[in-house]
Coordinates of C-alpha atoms in Angstrom, one line a residue:
Chain A
M1 CA -30.9 3.7 18.1
A2 CA -33.0 1.9 15.5
E3 CA -31.5 0.6 12.2
K4 CA -30.9 2.8 9.1
I5 CA -33.8 3.4 6.8
L6 CA -33.9 5.7 3.5
M7 CA -35.9 8.5 4.0
K8 CA -35.9 12.0 2.2
G9 CA -34.7 15.0 4.0
N10 CA -37.9 16.8 4.5
E11 CA -39.9 13.6 5.4
A12 CA -37.2 12.4 8.0
I13 CA -37.4 15.9 10.0
G14 CA -41.2 15.2 10.5
E15 CA -40.4 11.9 11.8
A16 CA -37.7 13.1 14.4
A17 CA -40.4 15.6 15.4
V18 CA -42.5 13.3 16.1
V19 CA -39.5 11.1 17.9
A20 CA -39.0 14.6 19.9
G21 CA -42.4 14.6 21.1
C22 CA -44.0 17.4 19.2
R23 CA -47.6 16.7 18.6
H24 CA -48.9 19.9 17.1
Y25 CA -48.0 21.0 14.0
F26 CA -49.5 24.5 11.6
G27 CA -47.9 25.0 8.7
Y28 CA -48.6 26.3 4.8
P29 CA -47.9 24.4 1.5
I30 CA -44.8 26.2 -0.4
T31 CA -42.1 24.4 -2.2
P32 CA -39.6 23.0 -1.6
Q33 CA -40.7 21.4 1.8
S34 CA -44.0 20.6 1.2
E35 CA -43.1 16.7 2.1
L36 CA -42.8 17.6 5.1
I37 CA -45.6 19.4 5.8
E38 CA -47.7 16.5 3.8
Y39 CA -45.9 14.2 6.0
M40 CA -47.4 15.8 9.5
A41 CA -50.3 15.4 7.9
K42 CA -50.4 11.8 7.6
R43 CA -48.2 11.0 10.6
L44 CA -49.9 13.1 13.5
P45 CA -52.8 11.5 13.8
Q46 CA -51.5 8.6 14.1
V47 CA -50.2 9.4 17.6
N48 CA -52.7 11.4 18.4
G49 CA -51.5 14.3 17.4
V50 CA -52.9 17.7 15.8
F51 CA -52.3 18.6 12.2
L52 CA -53.5 22.0 10.9
Q53 CA -53.0 23.7 7.1
A54 CA -53.6 27.2 8.4
E55 CA -55.0 29.5 5.9
S56 CA -51.5 31.5 5.5
E57 CA -48.0 31.3 7.2
V58 CA -49.0 34.4 9.2
A59 CA -51.8 32.1 10.8
A60 CA -50.0 29.2 11.0
I61 CA -46.9 31.1 13.4
N62 CA -50.0 32.8 15.3
M63 CA -51.2 29.3 15.9
V64 CA -47.5 27.8 17.1
Y65 CA -47.7 30.7 19.2
G66 CA -51.4 30.2 20.7
A67 CA -49.9 26.4 20.9
A68 CA -46.6 27.2 22.3
G69 CA -48.0 29.2 25.2
A70 CA -50.3 26.8 26.0
G71 CA -47.3 24.4 26.8
A72 CA -47.3 22.0 23.7
R73 CA -44.3 21.2 22.0
V74 CA -45.2 22.8 18.5
M75 CA -43.1 22.9 14.9
T76 CA -44.1 25.0 11.5
S77 CA -42.1 24.9 8.6
S78 CA -41.8 27.0 5.1
S79 CA -39.4 28.1 3.0
S80 CA -38.2 31.5 2.4
P81 CA -41.0 33.5 1.0
G82 CA -43.0 32.0 3.9
I83 CA -40.8 32.5 6.6
S84 CA -40.5 36.3 5.6
L85 CA -44.8 36.0 6.4
K86 CA -44.0 34.2 9.5
Q87 CA -41.4 36.9 10.9
E88 CA -44.2 38.7 12.4
G89 CA -45.0 36.0 14.9
I90 CA -41.6 35.1 15.6
S91 CA -40.7 38.2 17.0
Y92 CA -43.7 38.0 19.1
I93 CA -42.8 34.3 20.4
A94 CA -39.1 35.5 21.2
G95 CA -40.8 38.6 22.7
A96 CA -43.4 36.4 24.6
E97 CA -40.4 33.4 25.9
L98 CA -42.2 30.8 24.0
P99 CA -40.5 27.8 22.8
C100 CA -41.2 26.2 19.3
V101 CA -39.1 24.9 16.3
I102 CA -39.5 26.6 12.6
V103 CA -38.3 24.9 9.9
N104 CA -36.7 27.0 7.0
M105 CA -36.0 24.7 3.9
A106 CA -35.0 27.7 2.2
R107 CA -34.4 28.6 -1.6
G108 CA -33.3 31.3 -3.8
G109 CA -34.6 34.9 -3.5
P110 CA -35.4 37.5 -2.9
G111 CA -39.1 37.7 -4.1
L112 CA -40.7 35.0 -5.1
G113 CA -37.2 34.2 -6.1
S114 CA -37.1 30.4 -7.3
I115 CA -37.7 27.3 -5.8
Q116 CA -33.9 25.8 -6.1
P117 CA -31.6 25.6 -2.9
G118 CA -30.5 28.8 -1.5
Q119 CA -28.6 30.4 1.5
C120 CA -29.5 33.4 1.3
D121 CA -31.8 33.8 4.7
Y122 CA -28.8 33.9 6.4
F123 CA -29.0 37.2 7.8
Q124 CA -33.0 36.9 8.0
A125 CA -32.5 33.6 10.0
T126 CA -29.3 35.1 12.6
K127 CA -30.1 38.7 12.8
G128 CA -33.4 38.8 13.8
G129 CA -35.8 38.9 10.7
G130 CA -38.8 40.4 12.5
H131 CA -38.4 43.2 14.5
G132 CA -37.2 43.9 18.1
D133 CA -34.0 43.2 19.5
Y134 CA -34.3 39.2 19.3
R135 CA -32.3 36.1 18.5
N136 CA -33.6 32.8 17.0
I137 CA -31.6 29.9 17.7
V138 CA -30.1 28.9 14.3
L139 CA -29.2 25.1 13.0
V140 CA -27.4 24.7 10.2
P141 CA -27.2 20.6 9.4
N142 CA -25.5 19.4 6.3
S143 CA -27.1 15.6 5.9
V144 CA -30.2 13.9 6.2
Q145 CA -29.2 12.6 9.5
E146 CA -28.3 15.7 10.7
L147 CA -31.3 16.7 10.0
V148 CA -33.1 14.9 12.1
D149 CA -30.3 14.8 15.1
C150 CA -31.3 19.0 14.6
T151 CA -34.8 18.5 15.0
V152 CA -34.7 16.5 18.1
L153 CA -31.8 19.0 19.4
A154 CA -34.2 22.0 18.4
F155 CA -36.9 20.8 20.6
E156 CA -34.6 20.5 23.5
L157 CA -33.1 23.8 23.4
A158 CA -36.3 25.5 22.5
D159 CA -37.5 24.2 25.8
K160 CA -34.4 24.4 27.9
Y161 CA -34.3 28.3 26.9
R162 CA -37.9 29.3 26.1
N163 CA -36.8 30.7 22.7
P164 CA -37.8 29.7 19.1
V165 CA -35.1 27.4 17.2
M166 CA -34.9 27.6 13.7
I167 CA -33.7 24.7 11.5
L168 CA -32.2 26.8 8.5
G169 CA -31.9 24.1 5.7
D170 CA -32.5 24.5 1.9
G171 CA -34.1 22.8 -0.9
A172 CA -31.6 20.3 -1.5
L173 CA -30.9 19.1 2.1
G174 CA -35.2 18.8 1.9
Q175 CA -35.3 16.7 -1.1
M176 CA -32.3 14.3 -1.2
M177 CA -32.6 11.0 0.6
E178 CA -30.3 9.3 2.8
P179 CA -29.7 6.5 5.0
V180 CA -30.9 7.7 8.6
A181 CA -31.4 6.1 12.6
F182 CA -33.7 8.0 14.5
P183 CA -33.1 8.1 18.5
D184 CA -35.3 6.6 21.0
K185 CA -36.8 9.7 22.3
A186 CA -35.8 13.3 22.9
A187 CA -35.5 14.6 26.6
E188 CA -38.8 15.3 28.4
A189 CA -40.3 18.5 28.1
P190 CA -39.9 20.7 31.2
A191 CA -42.7 21.1 33.7
K192 CA -44.4 25.0 31.8
P193 CA -45.9 26.4 35.0
W194 CA -46.0 29.8 33.5
A195 CA -48.0 28.1 30.6
S196 CA -51.9 29.2 30.1
T197 CA -53.5 26.6 30.3
G198 CA -56.4 27.6 32.4
L199 CA -56.4 28.5 36.1
K200 CA -56.6 24.7 36.9
G201 CA -56.8 25.4 40.6
R202 CA -54.0 27.9 40.6
K203 CA -54.1 31.1 42.1
E204 CA -52.7 34.0 40.2
P205 CA -53.8 34.0 36.2
N206 CA -50.8 33.4 33.7
V207 CA -50.5 35.9 30.7
I208 CA -48.3 34.7 27.9
N209 CA -47.2 38.7 26.3
S210 CA -44.9 40.7 24.8
L211 CA -45.7 43.7 25.6
H212 CA -44.2 46.1 28.3
I213 CA -46.1 49.4 27.7
Q214 CA -43.9 51.2 30.0
A215 CA -40.9 51.9 28.9
P216 CA -38.3 51.1 31.5
D217 CA -40.5 47.8 31.9
L218 CA -39.9 46.7 28.4
E219 CA -35.6 47.7 28.7
K220 CA -35.6 45.7 31.9
H221 CA -37.3 42.6 29.7
N222 CA -35.0 43.4 26.9
Y223 CA -31.8 43.3 29.7
H224 CA -33.3 39.6 30.7
L225 CA -33.4 38.2 27.3
Q226 CA -29.9 39.9 26.1
M227 CA -28.5 37.8 29.5
K228 CA -30.7 35.0 27.9
Y229 CA -28.7 35.1 24.8
K230 CA -25.6 35.2 26.5
T231 CA -25.8 32.2 28.2
I232 CA -27.0 30.6 24.7
K233 CA -23.7 31.9 23.1
D234 CA -21.7 30.6 25.9
N235 CA -23.0 27.5 26.0
E236 CA -24.4 26.2 22.6
R237 CA -22.2 27.0 20.1
R238 CA -21.3 24.0 18.1
S239 CA -19.0 23.6 15.0
E240 CA -16.7 21.0 12.9
E241 CA -13.4 20.8 11.5
Y242 CA -12.2 18.6 8.7
R243 CA -8.2 18.6 7.9
T244 CA -7.5 22.2 9.4
E245 CA -4.7 20.9 11.9
D246 CA -2.1 22.5 9.5
A247 CA -4.6 24.2 7.0
E248 CA -3.1 27.2 5.5
L249 CA -6.5 28.2 4.1
V250 CA -9.9 27.3 6.1
L251 CA -12.7 27.1 3.8
V252 CA -16.3 28.0 5.9
A253 CA -19.2 26.8 4.8
Y254 CA -22.2 25.1 6.4
G255 CA -25.4 23.2 5.0
I256 CA -25.3 21.6 1.6
T257 CA -22.4 24.3 0.4
S258 CA -20.2 22.4 3.3
R259 CA -20.0 19.2 1.4
V260 CA -19.1 20.9 -1.8
A261 CA -16.8 22.4 0.2
Q262 CA -15.2 19.3 2.0
S263 CA -14.7 17.7 -1.7
A264 CA -12.7 20.7 -2.6
V265 CA -11.2 20.4 0.2
D266 CA -9.7 16.7 -0.4
M267 CA -9.3 18.1 -3.9
A268 CA -6.4 20.5 -2.7
R269 CA -5.0 18.3 -0.7
A270 CA -4.8 15.5 -3.5
V271 CA -2.5 18.0 -5.1
G272 CA -0.6 18.8 -2.1
L273 CA -2.4 21.9 -1.1
K274 CA -3.1 22.4 2.9
V275 CA -6.7 23.2 3.1
G276 CA -9.5 22.4 5.8
L277 CA -12.7 22.8 6.0
F278 CA -14.6 25.0 9.2
R279 CA -18.3 24.0 9.2
P280 CA -21.0 25.5 11.6
I281 CA -23.9 23.9 12.9
T282 CA -25.1 26.9 14.8
A283 CA -25.3 29.7 12.7
W284 CA -26.7 31.2 15.7
P285 CA -25.1 31.7 18.1
F286 CA -22.3 31.3 15.6
P287 CA -19.0 29.7 16.4
Y288 CA -16.9 32.9 16.6
E289 CA -14.2 31.9 19.2
E290 CA -13.5 28.9 17.8
L291 CA -13.2 29.5 14.3
G292 CA -11.4 32.7 15.4
R293 CA -8.6 30.3 17.2
L294 CA -7.7 28.9 13.5
A295 CA -6.6 32.4 12.7
K296 CA -3.5 31.6 14.6
T297 CA -2.6 29.2 12.3
A298 CA -4.4 29.5 9.2
R299 CA -2.6 32.2 6.3
G300 CA -6.5 33.0 4.9
F301 CA -10.5 32.1 5.0
L302 CA -12.6 31.7 2.4
A303 CA -16.1 31.3 3.1
V304 CA -18.4 30.0 0.4
E305 CA -22.5 30.0 0.5
L306 CA -25.2 30.1 -1.4
S307 CA -25.7 33.8 -1.5
A308 CA -24.4 37.1 -2.4
G309 CA -22.3 37.2 0.9
Q310 CA -24.0 36.8 4.3
M311 CA -22.0 34.4 6.2
V312 CA -18.7 35.8 5.3
E313 CA -19.8 38.9 7.6
D314 CA -19.3 36.5 10.1
V315 CA -16.6 34.8 9.6
R316 CA -14.7 38.3 9.1
L317 CA -16.1 39.3 12.7
S318 CA -14.3 35.7 14.0
V319 CA -10.8 36.5 12.0
T320 CA -11.2 40.4 13.1
G321 CA -8.9 41.6 10.7
A322 CA -5.8 39.3 11.7
K323 CA -5.9 37.6 8.2
P324 CA -7.5 38.0 5.1
V325 CA -11.1 36.3 4.3
Y326 CA -12.3 35.7 0.8
Y327 CA -16.1 35.0 0.0
Y328 CA -17.0 32.5 -2.9
G329 CA -20.8 32.1 -3.8
R330 CA -23.7 31.1 -6.1
T331 CA -26.9 32.7 -5.8
G332 CA -30.7 32.6 -7.4
G333 CA -30.8 28.8 -6.5
M334 CA -27.4 27.5 -8.2
I335 CA -25.3 25.4 -6.4
C336 CA -21.2 26.1 -6.5
S337 CA -19.5 22.3 -7.8
P338 CA -16.4 21.4 -6.0
K339 CA -14.5 21.7 -9.1
E340 CA -15.4 25.3 -8.9
V341 CA -14.8 26.0 -5.6
F342 CA -11.2 24.1 -6.1
G343 CA -10.5 26.4 -8.6
I344 CA -10.7 29.3 -6.6
V345 CA -8.9 27.4 -3.9
K346 CA -6.1 27.2 -6.5
K347 CA -6.3 30.7 -7.1
I348 CA -5.8 32.3 -3.9
M349 CA -3.1 29.5 -2.7
L350 CA -0.9 31.1 -5.9
G351 CA -2.1 34.9 -4.7
E352 CA -4.6 35.4 -7.6
E353 CA -7.6 36.0 -5.9
D354 CA -8.7 39.2 -4.8
K355 CA -10.4 39.5 -1.0
Chain B
M1 CA -80.7 38.4 56.5
A2 CA -78.4 41.1 53.9
E3 CA -78.5 40.0 50.4
I4 CA -75.9 40.8 48.0
A5 CA -77.6 41.9 44.8
F6 CA -74.4 43.3 42.7
A7 CA -71.0 42.5 43.2
R8 CA -67.7 42.3 41.5
P9 CA -67.8 39.1 39.1
E10 CA -64.8 36.7 40.4
S11 CA -63.6 36.7 37.0
L12 CA -62.6 40.7 37.0
R13 CA -59.5 42.3 38.8
D14 CA -60.4 44.4 41.4
V15 CA -58.4 47.4 39.7
S16 CA -59.9 50.5 37.8
F17 CA -60.4 50.4 33.9
H18 CA -58.0 52.5 31.8
Y19 CA -60.9 53.4 29.5
C20 CA -62.0 56.7 28.4
P21 CA -65.3 58.4 30.0
G22 CA -68.3 56.9 28.4
C23 CA -66.1 54.1 26.6
H24 CA -68.2 50.8 26.6
H25 CA -65.3 48.2 27.2
G26 CA -65.8 48.4 30.6
I27 CA -69.5 47.4 30.4
I28 CA -68.6 44.6 27.8
H29 CA -65.8 43.2 30.2
R30 CA -68.0 42.9 32.9
L31 CA -70.9 40.9 31.0
V32 CA -67.8 38.7 29.7
A33 CA -66.7 38.3 33.1
E34 CA -70.4 37.4 34.7
V35 CA -71.0 34.9 31.6
I36 CA -67.6 33.2 32.8
D37 CA -68.4 32.7 36.4
E38 CA -72.0 31.7 35.9
L39 CA -71.0 29.3 33.3
K40 CA -68.6 28.3 36.3
V41 CA -65.7 28.0 33.5
R42 CA -63.4 30.1 35.0
D43 CA -60.7 27.5 35.8
R44 CA -60.4 26.5 32.6
T45 CA -60.7 29.8 30.1
V46 CA -58.2 31.1 28.4
G47 CA -58.7 34.7 26.9
V48 CA -56.6 35.9 23.7
V49 CA -57.1 39.7 23.4
P50 CA -56.4 41.8 20.6
V51 CA -54.1 44.8 20.3
G52 CA -56.1 48.0 20.1
C53 CA -58.2 50.0 23.1
S54 CA -58.4 46.8 24.8
V55 CA -55.0 45.6 24.7
L56 CA -54.3 45.6 28.2
A57 CA -57.7 43.5 28.7
Y58 CA -55.5 40.8 30.9
D59 CA -55.0 43.3 33.5
Y60 CA -58.5 43.2 34.0
F61 CA -59.5 39.5 33.5
N62 CA -59.2 37.3 36.3
F63 CA -58.1 34.3 34.0
D64 CA -55.1 33.2 31.7
C65 CA -54.7 35.0 29.0
Q66 CA -52.6 35.1 26.0
E67 CA -51.9 38.4 24.4
A68 CA -52.1 38.5 20.1
A69 CA -50.6 40.7 17.3
H70 CA -52.8 42.8 15.6
G71 CA -55.8 40.7 14.2
R72 CA -54.1 37.1 14.5
A73 CA -56.4 36.6 17.9
P74 CA -58.5 33.9 16.4
A75 CA -55.3 32.1 14.9
V76 CA -53.8 32.2 18.9
A77 CA -57.4 31.1 20.1
T78 CA -57.1 28.6 17.4
G79 CA -53.3 27.3 18.7
V80 CA -54.4 27.3 22.5
K81 CA -57.8 25.1 22.1
R82 CA -56.1 22.6 19.8
V83 CA -53.7 21.9 22.4
H84 CA -56.3 21.8 25.2
P85 CA -59.9 21.0 23.7
D86 CA -61.1 21.5 27.2
N87 CA -60.3 24.8 27.7
V88 CA -62.8 27.7 27.0
V89 CA -61.1 30.0 24.6
F90 CA -62.3 33.1 23.4
T91 CA -61.1 36.4 21.5
Y92 CA -62.0 39.8 22.5
Q93 CA -61.1 42.1 19.4
G94 CA -62.1 45.8 18.3
D95 CA -63.2 46.4 14.6
G96 CA -60.2 47.5 13.6
D97 CA -58.4 44.2 14.8
L98 CA -60.8 42.0 13.3
A99 CA -62.5 43.3 10.2
S100 CA -59.3 44.9 8.9
I101 CA -55.9 43.7 9.3
G102 CA -57.5 39.9 11.0
C103 CA -60.2 39.7 8.3
A104 CA -58.6 36.2 7.1
E105 CA -58.0 34.9 10.4
I106 CA -61.9 35.4 11.5
V107 CA -63.2 34.3 8.2
H108 CA -60.8 31.5 7.9
A109 CA -61.7 30.2 12.1
A110 CA -65.3 31.1 11.3
A111 CA -64.9 28.6 8.3
R112 CA -63.3 25.7 10.4
G113 CA -65.9 25.8 12.7
E114 CA -63.0 26.5 15.1
K115 CA -64.7 25.8 18.8
I116 CA -64.1 29.2 20.2
T117 CA -65.8 32.0 21.1
T118 CA -65.2 35.7 19.8
V119 CA -66.6 39.1 21.2
F120 CA -66.2 41.7 18.7
V121 CA -66.5 45.0 20.0
N122 CA -67.5 47.9 16.9
N123 CA -67.2 51.4 17.6
A124 CA -66.7 52.2 13.7
I125 CA -63.3 54.0 14.6
Y126 CA -59.8 52.9 15.1
G127 CA -59.3 53.7 18.8
M128 CA -56.2 53.5 20.6
T129 CA -54.1 54.9 17.6
G130 CA -56.2 57.9 17.6
G131 CA -59.2 57.8 15.8
Q132 CA -58.6 57.2 12.4
M133 CA -61.3 55.5 9.6
A134 CA -62.1 51.9 10.5
P135 CA -63.2 49.2 7.9
T136 CA -66.6 49.7 10.0
S137 CA -66.8 53.5 10.0
L138 CA -70.0 54.6 8.4
P139 CA -70.3 56.3 5.1
D140 CA -69.3 60.3 5.4
Q141 CA -68.2 59.4 9.1
V142 CA -65.3 62.1 9.8
T143 CA -61.9 60.3 11.0
T144 CA -58.5 61.5 10.9
T145 CA -57.6 59.6 8.0
S146 CA -61.0 60.3 6.3
P147 CA -60.8 63.9 6.8
Y148 CA -63.3 64.6 4.3
G149 CA -65.6 61.9 5.4
R150 CA -65.9 58.4 4.3
K151 CA -66.1 58.7 0.1
V152 CA -67.7 55.4 -0.2
D153 CA -66.8 55.5 -3.8
L154 CA -63.2 55.8 -3.0
V155 CA -63.2 53.2 -0.3
G156 CA -65.9 51.4 -0.4
M157 CA -69.1 50.8 2.2
P158 CA -68.5 49.5 5.5
I159 CA -68.3 45.8 6.2
K160 CA -71.2 44.0 8.1
V161 CA -68.9 41.7 9.8
C162 CA -72.0 39.3 11.2
E163 CA -73.7 39.2 7.9
M164 CA -70.6 38.2 6.4
L165 CA -69.6 35.4 8.5
A166 CA -73.1 34.2 8.5
T167 CA -72.4 32.8 5.1
L168 CA -70.1 29.9 6.5
D169 CA -71.1 27.0 7.7
G170 CA -68.6 27.0 10.5
A171 CA -70.5 29.7 12.3
K172 CA -72.8 28.2 14.5
Y173 CA -74.1 31.5 16.9
I174 CA -74.1 35.2 15.0
A175 CA -75.5 38.0 16.9
R176 CA -75.4 41.4 17.1
V177 CA -76.1 43.8 20.5
A178 CA -75.5 46.8 21.8
V179 CA -75.1 48.0 25.4
N180 CA -76.3 51.6 25.3
N181 CA -79.3 50.9 27.5
P182 CA -80.1 48.4 30.5
A183 CA -82.3 46.5 28.3
N184 CA -79.8 46.1 25.4
M185 CA -77.1 45.4 28.2
A186 CA -79.5 42.1 29.2
K187 CA -79.4 41.2 25.8
A188 CA -75.8 41.6 24.9
K189 CA -75.4 39.4 28.2
A190 CA -77.8 36.5 27.2
A191 CA -76.0 36.3 24.0
I192 CA -72.7 36.2 25.2
K193 CA -73.7 33.8 27.2
K194 CA -75.2 31.8 24.3
A195 CA -72.0 32.4 22.3
F196 CA -69.8 30.3 25.2
E197 CA -72.6 27.6 25.6
I198 CA -72.0 27.2 21.5
Q199 CA -68.8 26.7 22.5
L200 CA -69.2 24.5 25.3
S201 CA -71.8 22.3 23.6
G202 CA -68.9 21.7 21.1
L203 CA -71.0 22.9 18.2
G204 CA -68.7 25.3 16.5
F205 CA -67.4 28.9 15.9
A206 CA -70.0 31.1 17.6
I207 CA -69.4 35.6 17.6
V208 CA -71.3 38.5 19.3
E209 CA -70.3 42.0 17.7
V210 CA -71.2 44.6 20.0
L211 CA -72.1 48.2 18.9
S212 CA -70.1 50.3 21.1
T213 CA -69.2 54.2 21.5
C214 CA -65.9 56.1 21.3
P215 CA -66.8 59.6 22.5
T216 CA -63.0 60.7 22.4
N217 CA -62.2 59.8 19.3
W218 CA -66.0 60.5 17.6
G219 CA -65.8 64.1 19.4
M220 CA -68.8 64.0 21.5
S221 CA -70.0 63.6 25.1
P222 CA -70.7 60.1 26.4
L223 CA -74.1 60.6 26.3
E224 CA -74.0 62.7 22.7
A225 CA -72.3 59.3 21.8
V226 CA -74.8 57.3 22.7
T227 CA -77.2 59.2 20.6
W228 CA -75.1 58.7 17.4
M229 CA -74.9 55.3 17.7
E230 CA -78.7 54.9 18.0
K231 CA -79.2 57.3 15.3
N232 CA -76.4 56.5 12.5
M233 CA -74.8 53.0 13.7
M234 CA -78.2 50.9 14.6
P235 CA -79.9 51.3 11.2
Y236 CA -76.7 50.3 9.6
Y237 CA -75.7 47.3 11.7
P238 CA -78.9 46.3 12.6
L239 CA -79.4 44.5 16.2
G240 CA -80.2 40.9 16.4
V241 CA -79.8 37.2 15.9
F242 CA -78.4 36.5 12.4
K243 CA -77.3 32.8 13.1
T244 CA -78.3 30.0 15.8
P245 CA -77.5 26.2 15.6
E246 CA -80.7 25.7 14.1
G247 CA -79.7 28.0 11.0
V248 CA -79.6 31.4 9.6
A249 CA -82.7 33.9 11.3
K250 CA -85.2 35.0 8.7

């Protein structure tokens, strides 16, 4: 681990991808993640990599499909409206079981929305997004350092499970500067005997494909995918807790919002209120069991997010009706303040807030 | 000493095509396979196959393939080629795939001078989805979505893909051929070979448009379909070489 350097979130992702062995990037500019595509344009030629600005997000994700199918560690990035355009390709990538990393530095929506930070792509990221029964592994870091760590992890998980991995950040994380340290390297990519590299002496051709035209074949493939997703659910849930040991109210927040929520927890603790924070680091698989365990001790939960209420549904599934689940959020690119969240916490603790 | 004059190309698997009687895909597949054999590049070829009637082309070609989403074959091929520049990468696309939903992808692959080869099969109709109007359907052509004939004042004239792409500097070889008779089949094979040779020499993008019949969706016998193509398609889509590395054909 080298010494720490001050770096912008979007650029730190780019450098982490290079450290992770990513040598192919295909993307299209969009605010607020353009520093990442710009960083890759500058950096990849320095390491004999390939940077290509596609004609659209649709083309970019299909270039990723081709490169991943050919065996490369490959990445693309965008922000909310651009990620919507990539959904077609992501479904095909999931269907063909190709490893790749997709970064979404999300902004407010729907439609063109705003260019300010948002978390309103949670459903799209965690529940499918494109057509068909599939899942992306979704990492939701909350600092520039964690953007780096999650980027390296994303490439490792993508290769391990032959599955798309999304880093779901937001405009604030992408734009903020913090000191970061980079690991020396990521785990080596495994051999990819399935890739379409040209036969090169291999007897049987490799076909990269998501088409199973016979219904029983497709059902078999879907069962296989679901088994893989179960393995991921069992092994890759990640979360962090802060002052939850004796918490009567547990705030649940991810990404940039978890930092606001953590400050609100400190404000509550300062006046003697027993409040803690549960922070998912994987939004899919969602840490249902870990959060559910807190329902034994906590009296209630408060989901805080920059959406009209999306992750709150997973919080309810974790608690399965055992305890009240409250929601507080802002939308449109507005970020809630610690004081604002503390105000809601006080109301709940005094029994004045509706579920 | 007996000499084998005609054998299955190594690049074509020993399986029957699913194509309708009179459809030209089988001939075009074979020409592509023969060219890949003759150029001795089967070992490093990656085919990118489309959505449409030839969606199962990977079942017939005997080399690595990737299946692309509708229209996205040039983008997928770009990804493959950029990872393995020494691979021979080609897309095989129909007219709905290439000229409609994938128009942006083919234009920009050509504009970039992407070092790939495209085999573009134009039968003036959507085949796989059951005979709907394509961007290449002729004026007044009756299809399931132009039941009163293609009205050009409402939906415009058909797109001449070769002529359009010939305006782009990155496209180095552009030809339109047909496989309606043995003489033209020989010309088509020569053009396809030339398009692959352009890729092997690293010059840029190459495309061969192959005029093709769709007897099923045109509602004709195979022989009537060939005649219809000769009488109606060839005047609007003239055969010939539109561009070579030396420049635009006069």
